[in-house]
Short mmCIF file of C-alpha atoms in Angstrom, two decimals:
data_model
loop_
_atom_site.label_atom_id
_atom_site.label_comp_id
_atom_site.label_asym_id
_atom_site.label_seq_id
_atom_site.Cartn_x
_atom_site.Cartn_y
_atom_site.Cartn_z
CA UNK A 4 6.73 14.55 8.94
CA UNK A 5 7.70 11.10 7.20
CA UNK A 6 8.20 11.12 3.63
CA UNK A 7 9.74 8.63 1.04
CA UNK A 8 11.95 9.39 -2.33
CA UNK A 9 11.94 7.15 -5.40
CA UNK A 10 12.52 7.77 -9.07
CA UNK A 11 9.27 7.87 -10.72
CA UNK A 12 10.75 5.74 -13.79
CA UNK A 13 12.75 3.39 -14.61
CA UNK A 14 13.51 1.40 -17.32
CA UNK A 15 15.82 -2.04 -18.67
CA UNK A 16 16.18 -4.67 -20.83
CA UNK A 17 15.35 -8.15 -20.18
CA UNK A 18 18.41 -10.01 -18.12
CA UNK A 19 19.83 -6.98 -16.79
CA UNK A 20 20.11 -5.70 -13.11
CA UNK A 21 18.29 -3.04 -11.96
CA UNK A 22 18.29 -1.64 -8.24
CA UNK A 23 15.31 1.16 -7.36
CA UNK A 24 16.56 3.66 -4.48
CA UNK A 25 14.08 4.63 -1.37
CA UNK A 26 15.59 7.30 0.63
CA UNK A 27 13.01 8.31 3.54
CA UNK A 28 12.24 11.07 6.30
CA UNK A 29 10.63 9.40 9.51
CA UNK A 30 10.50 10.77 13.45
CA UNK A 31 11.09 7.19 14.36
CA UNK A 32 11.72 3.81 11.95
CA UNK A 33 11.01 0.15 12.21
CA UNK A 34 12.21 -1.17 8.98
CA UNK A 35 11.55 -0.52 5.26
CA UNK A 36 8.93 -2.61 3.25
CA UNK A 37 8.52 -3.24 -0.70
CA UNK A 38 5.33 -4.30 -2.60
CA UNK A 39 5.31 -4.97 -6.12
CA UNK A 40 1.75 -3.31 -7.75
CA UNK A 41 1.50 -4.56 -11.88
CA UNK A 42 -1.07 -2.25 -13.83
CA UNK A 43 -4.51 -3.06 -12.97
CA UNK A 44 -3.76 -4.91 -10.10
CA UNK A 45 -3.37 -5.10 -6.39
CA UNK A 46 -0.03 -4.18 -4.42
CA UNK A 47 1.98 -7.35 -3.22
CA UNK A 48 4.50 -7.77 -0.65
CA UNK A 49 8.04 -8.27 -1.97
CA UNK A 50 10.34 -7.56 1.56
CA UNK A 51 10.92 -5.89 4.85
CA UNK A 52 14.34 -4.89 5.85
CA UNK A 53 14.45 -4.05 9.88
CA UNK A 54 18.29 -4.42 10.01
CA UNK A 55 21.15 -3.32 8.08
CA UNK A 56 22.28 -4.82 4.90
CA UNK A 57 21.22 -7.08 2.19
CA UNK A 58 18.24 -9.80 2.07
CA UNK A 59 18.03 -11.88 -0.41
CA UNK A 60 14.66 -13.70 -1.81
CA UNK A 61 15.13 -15.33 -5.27
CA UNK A 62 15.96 -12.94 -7.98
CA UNK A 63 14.84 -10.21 -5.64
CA UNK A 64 16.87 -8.51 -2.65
CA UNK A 65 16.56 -6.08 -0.54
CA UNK A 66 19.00 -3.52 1.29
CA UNK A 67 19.15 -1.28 4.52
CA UNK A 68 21.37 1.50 5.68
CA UNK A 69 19.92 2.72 9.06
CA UNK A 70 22.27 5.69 9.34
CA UNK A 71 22.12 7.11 5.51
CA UNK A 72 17.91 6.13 5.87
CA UNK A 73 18.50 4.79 2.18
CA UNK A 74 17.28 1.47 1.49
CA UNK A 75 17.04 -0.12 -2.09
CA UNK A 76 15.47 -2.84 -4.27
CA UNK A 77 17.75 -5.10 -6.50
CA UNK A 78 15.85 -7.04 -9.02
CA UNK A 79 18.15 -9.53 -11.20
CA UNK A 80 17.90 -11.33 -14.26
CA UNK A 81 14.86 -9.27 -15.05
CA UNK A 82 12.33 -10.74 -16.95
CA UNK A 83 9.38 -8.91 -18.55
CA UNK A 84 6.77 -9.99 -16.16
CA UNK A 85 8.87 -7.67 -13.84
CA UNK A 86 7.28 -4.64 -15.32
CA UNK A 87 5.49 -3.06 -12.80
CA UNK A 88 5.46 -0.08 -10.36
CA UNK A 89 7.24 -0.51 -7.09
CA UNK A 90 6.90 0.71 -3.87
CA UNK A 91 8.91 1.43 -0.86
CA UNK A 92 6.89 1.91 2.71
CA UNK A 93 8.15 3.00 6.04
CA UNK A 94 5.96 2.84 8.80
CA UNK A 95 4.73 6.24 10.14
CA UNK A 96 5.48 6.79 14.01
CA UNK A 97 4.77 9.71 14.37
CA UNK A 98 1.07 8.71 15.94
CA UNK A 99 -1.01 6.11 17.00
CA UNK A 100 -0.49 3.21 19.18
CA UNK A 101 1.35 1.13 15.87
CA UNK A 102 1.41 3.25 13.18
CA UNK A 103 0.27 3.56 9.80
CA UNK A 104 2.13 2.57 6.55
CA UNK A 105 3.05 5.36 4.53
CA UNK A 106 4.57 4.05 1.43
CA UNK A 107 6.50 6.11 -2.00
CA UNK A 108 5.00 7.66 -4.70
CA UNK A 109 6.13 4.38 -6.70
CA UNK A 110 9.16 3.67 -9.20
CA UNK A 111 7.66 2.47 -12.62
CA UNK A 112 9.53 -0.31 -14.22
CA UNK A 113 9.58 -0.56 -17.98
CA UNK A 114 11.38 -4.10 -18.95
CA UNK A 115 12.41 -4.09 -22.69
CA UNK A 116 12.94 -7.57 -24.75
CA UNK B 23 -7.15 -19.56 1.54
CA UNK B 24 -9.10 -17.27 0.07
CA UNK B 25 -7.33 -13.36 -0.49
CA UNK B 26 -9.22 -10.32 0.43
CA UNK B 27 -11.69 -9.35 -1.55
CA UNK B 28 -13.54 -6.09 -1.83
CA UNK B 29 -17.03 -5.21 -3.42
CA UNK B 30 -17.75 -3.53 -5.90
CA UNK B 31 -15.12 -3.73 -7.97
CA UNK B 32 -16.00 -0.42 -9.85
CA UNK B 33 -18.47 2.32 -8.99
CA UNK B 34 -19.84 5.73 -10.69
CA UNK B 35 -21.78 8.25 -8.50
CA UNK B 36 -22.05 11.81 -9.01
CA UNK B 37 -21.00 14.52 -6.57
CA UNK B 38 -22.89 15.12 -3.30
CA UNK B 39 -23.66 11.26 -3.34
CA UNK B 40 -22.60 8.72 -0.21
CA UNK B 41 -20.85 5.28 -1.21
CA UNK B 42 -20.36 2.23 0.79
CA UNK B 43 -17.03 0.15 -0.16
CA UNK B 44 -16.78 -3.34 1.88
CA UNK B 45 -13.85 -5.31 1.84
CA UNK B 46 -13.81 -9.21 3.36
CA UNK B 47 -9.92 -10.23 4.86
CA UNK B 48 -8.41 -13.11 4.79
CA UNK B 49 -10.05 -15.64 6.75
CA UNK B 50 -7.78 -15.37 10.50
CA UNK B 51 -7.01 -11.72 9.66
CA UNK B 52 -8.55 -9.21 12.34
CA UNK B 53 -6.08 -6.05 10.90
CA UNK B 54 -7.93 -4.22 8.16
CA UNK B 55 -6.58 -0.72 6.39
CA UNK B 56 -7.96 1.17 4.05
CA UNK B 57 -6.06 3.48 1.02
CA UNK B 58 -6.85 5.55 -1.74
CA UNK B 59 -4.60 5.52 -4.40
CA UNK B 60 -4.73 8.28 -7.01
CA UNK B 61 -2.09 8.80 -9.86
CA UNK B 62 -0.75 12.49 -8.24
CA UNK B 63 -0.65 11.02 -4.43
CA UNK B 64 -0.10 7.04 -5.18
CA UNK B 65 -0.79 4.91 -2.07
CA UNK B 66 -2.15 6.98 0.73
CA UNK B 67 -3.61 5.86 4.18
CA UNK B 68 -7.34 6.28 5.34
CA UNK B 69 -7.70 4.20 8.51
CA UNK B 70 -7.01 0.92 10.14
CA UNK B 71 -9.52 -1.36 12.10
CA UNK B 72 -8.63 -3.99 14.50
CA UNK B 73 -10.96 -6.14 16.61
CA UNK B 74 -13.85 -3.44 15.36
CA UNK B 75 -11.94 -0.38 16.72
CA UNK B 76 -10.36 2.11 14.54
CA UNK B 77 -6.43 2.18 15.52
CA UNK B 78 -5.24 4.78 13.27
CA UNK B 79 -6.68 7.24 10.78
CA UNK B 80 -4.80 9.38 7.99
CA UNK B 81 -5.12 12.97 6.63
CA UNK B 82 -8.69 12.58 5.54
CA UNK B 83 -11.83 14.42 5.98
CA UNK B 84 -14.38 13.25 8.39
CA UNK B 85 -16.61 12.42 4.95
CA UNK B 86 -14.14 9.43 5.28
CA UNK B 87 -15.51 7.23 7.82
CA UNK B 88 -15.41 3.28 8.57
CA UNK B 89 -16.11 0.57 10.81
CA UNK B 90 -15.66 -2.94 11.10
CA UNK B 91 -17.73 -6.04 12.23
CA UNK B 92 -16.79 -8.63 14.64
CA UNK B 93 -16.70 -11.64 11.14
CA UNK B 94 -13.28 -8.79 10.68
CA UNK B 95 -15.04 -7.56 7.47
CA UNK B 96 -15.01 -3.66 6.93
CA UNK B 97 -16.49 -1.18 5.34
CA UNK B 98 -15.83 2.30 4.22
CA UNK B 99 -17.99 5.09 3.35
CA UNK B 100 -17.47 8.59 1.73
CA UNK B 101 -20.51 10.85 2.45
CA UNK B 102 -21.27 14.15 0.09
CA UNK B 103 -18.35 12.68 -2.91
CA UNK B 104 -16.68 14.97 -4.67
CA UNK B 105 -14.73 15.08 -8.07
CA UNK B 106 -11.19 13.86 -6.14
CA UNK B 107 -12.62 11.59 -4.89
CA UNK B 108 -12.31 9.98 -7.91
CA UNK B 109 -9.68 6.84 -7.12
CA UNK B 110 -8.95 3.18 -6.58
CA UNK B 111 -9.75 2.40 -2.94
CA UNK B 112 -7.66 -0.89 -1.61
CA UNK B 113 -8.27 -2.56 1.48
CA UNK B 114 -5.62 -4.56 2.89
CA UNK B 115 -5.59 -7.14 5.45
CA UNK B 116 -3.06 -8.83 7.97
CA UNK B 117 -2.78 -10.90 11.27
CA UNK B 118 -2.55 -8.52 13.46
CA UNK B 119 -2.30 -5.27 13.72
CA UNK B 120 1.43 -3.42 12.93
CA UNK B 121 2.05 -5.77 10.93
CA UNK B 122 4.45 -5.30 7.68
CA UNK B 123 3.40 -7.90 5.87
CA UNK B 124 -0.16 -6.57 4.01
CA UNK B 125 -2.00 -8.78 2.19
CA UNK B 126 -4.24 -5.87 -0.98
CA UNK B 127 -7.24 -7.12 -1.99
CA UNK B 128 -8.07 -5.72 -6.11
CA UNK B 129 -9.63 -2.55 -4.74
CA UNK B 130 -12.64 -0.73 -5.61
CA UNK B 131 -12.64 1.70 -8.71
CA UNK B 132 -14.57 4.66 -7.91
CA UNK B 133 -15.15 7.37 -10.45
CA UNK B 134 -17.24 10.59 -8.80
CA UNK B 135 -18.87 12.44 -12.22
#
């Protein structure tokens, strides 16, 4: 079956770095995606890694390893409006014609001032 | 553009009741998926429409059922609702279908008392 590991927390202090690990479990792969989900409110798309190594958008980048199926989120200069839950998503090959998005259980950011 | 939005925002029903949940894409999108996100299971996958026919369906119950109209919008329903049922249901739209790139509209509160 496909499944995804995160930490469940994690926490900083404004201006740090902070990377959040996905390590996943999938009969086939096509890349790894990130969405950012603050409380109350809707997932968002941050990236989608289909190749190895880094990708970089803003303070946010995003990183592949194909043959360890480990992939991780690097946010920088963290700011408090980073707080939020994130989520990695692989998608699921194992049927249908595309396949379906299964994503983490979610890695809950706490930013401190 | 307008984002996806979904209708109504927050529901109560007891158990044994049906409920309808509709969600509206992004104008252009014809990809629609539907989740249920619950704090123990976070983000998990009901069923994708695309040009009115389903294209994938998770680990659900046939109570879950959907369909979608040729305007793209979609609707869910849950038949005979139970207490887990209790969740925030998200629709998300895209392009096409297989696409990583998900656009969440708020989602639908449901609470089953």
């Amino acid at each position: 079956g496909q499944s995804l590991e995160q930490p469940s927390e994690v926490t900083a202090v404004e201006g740090a770095i902070v990377q959040i690990n996905c390590t996943y479990q999938t009969s086939g792969f096509y890349g790894l995606s990130w969405y950012q989900q603050h409380d109350g409110g809707a997932p968002t798309f941050l990236s989608y890694n289909a190749l190895d190594g880094l990708e970089e958008t803003g303070r946010f980048s995003s990183f592949l390893s194909r043959s360890d199926s480990y992939g991780y989120l690097l946010l920088q200069e963290l700011q408090m409006k980073d707080s939020a839950s994130y989520f990695c998503a692989v998608r699921d090959l194992g049927g249908g014609s595309q396949g379906n998005l299964i994503f983490g259980k979610g890695t809950k950011l706490s930013v401190k001032p | 553009k307008a984002g996806v939005t979904q209708t109504p925002r927050y529901l109560i029903k007891t158990r044994g009741q049906q409920v309808t949940l509709s969600c509206s894409p992004i104008s252009g999108h014809r990809s629609v998926s539907w989740y249920q996100q619950t704090p123990g299971q976070g983000l998990q996958f009901l069923f994708e429409y695309f040009s009115e026919t389903q294209r994938n369906k998770g680990n659900f119950p046939g109570r879950f059922s959907g369909r979608q109209f040729s305007n793209s919008r979609s609707e869910m329903n849950v038949s005979t609702l139970e207490l887990g049922d209790s969740a925030l249901y998200l629709c998300a739209s895209s392009p096409v279908t297989g696409e990583e790139t998900q656009y969440f509209g708020p989602g639908t509160r449901l609470l089953v008392l």
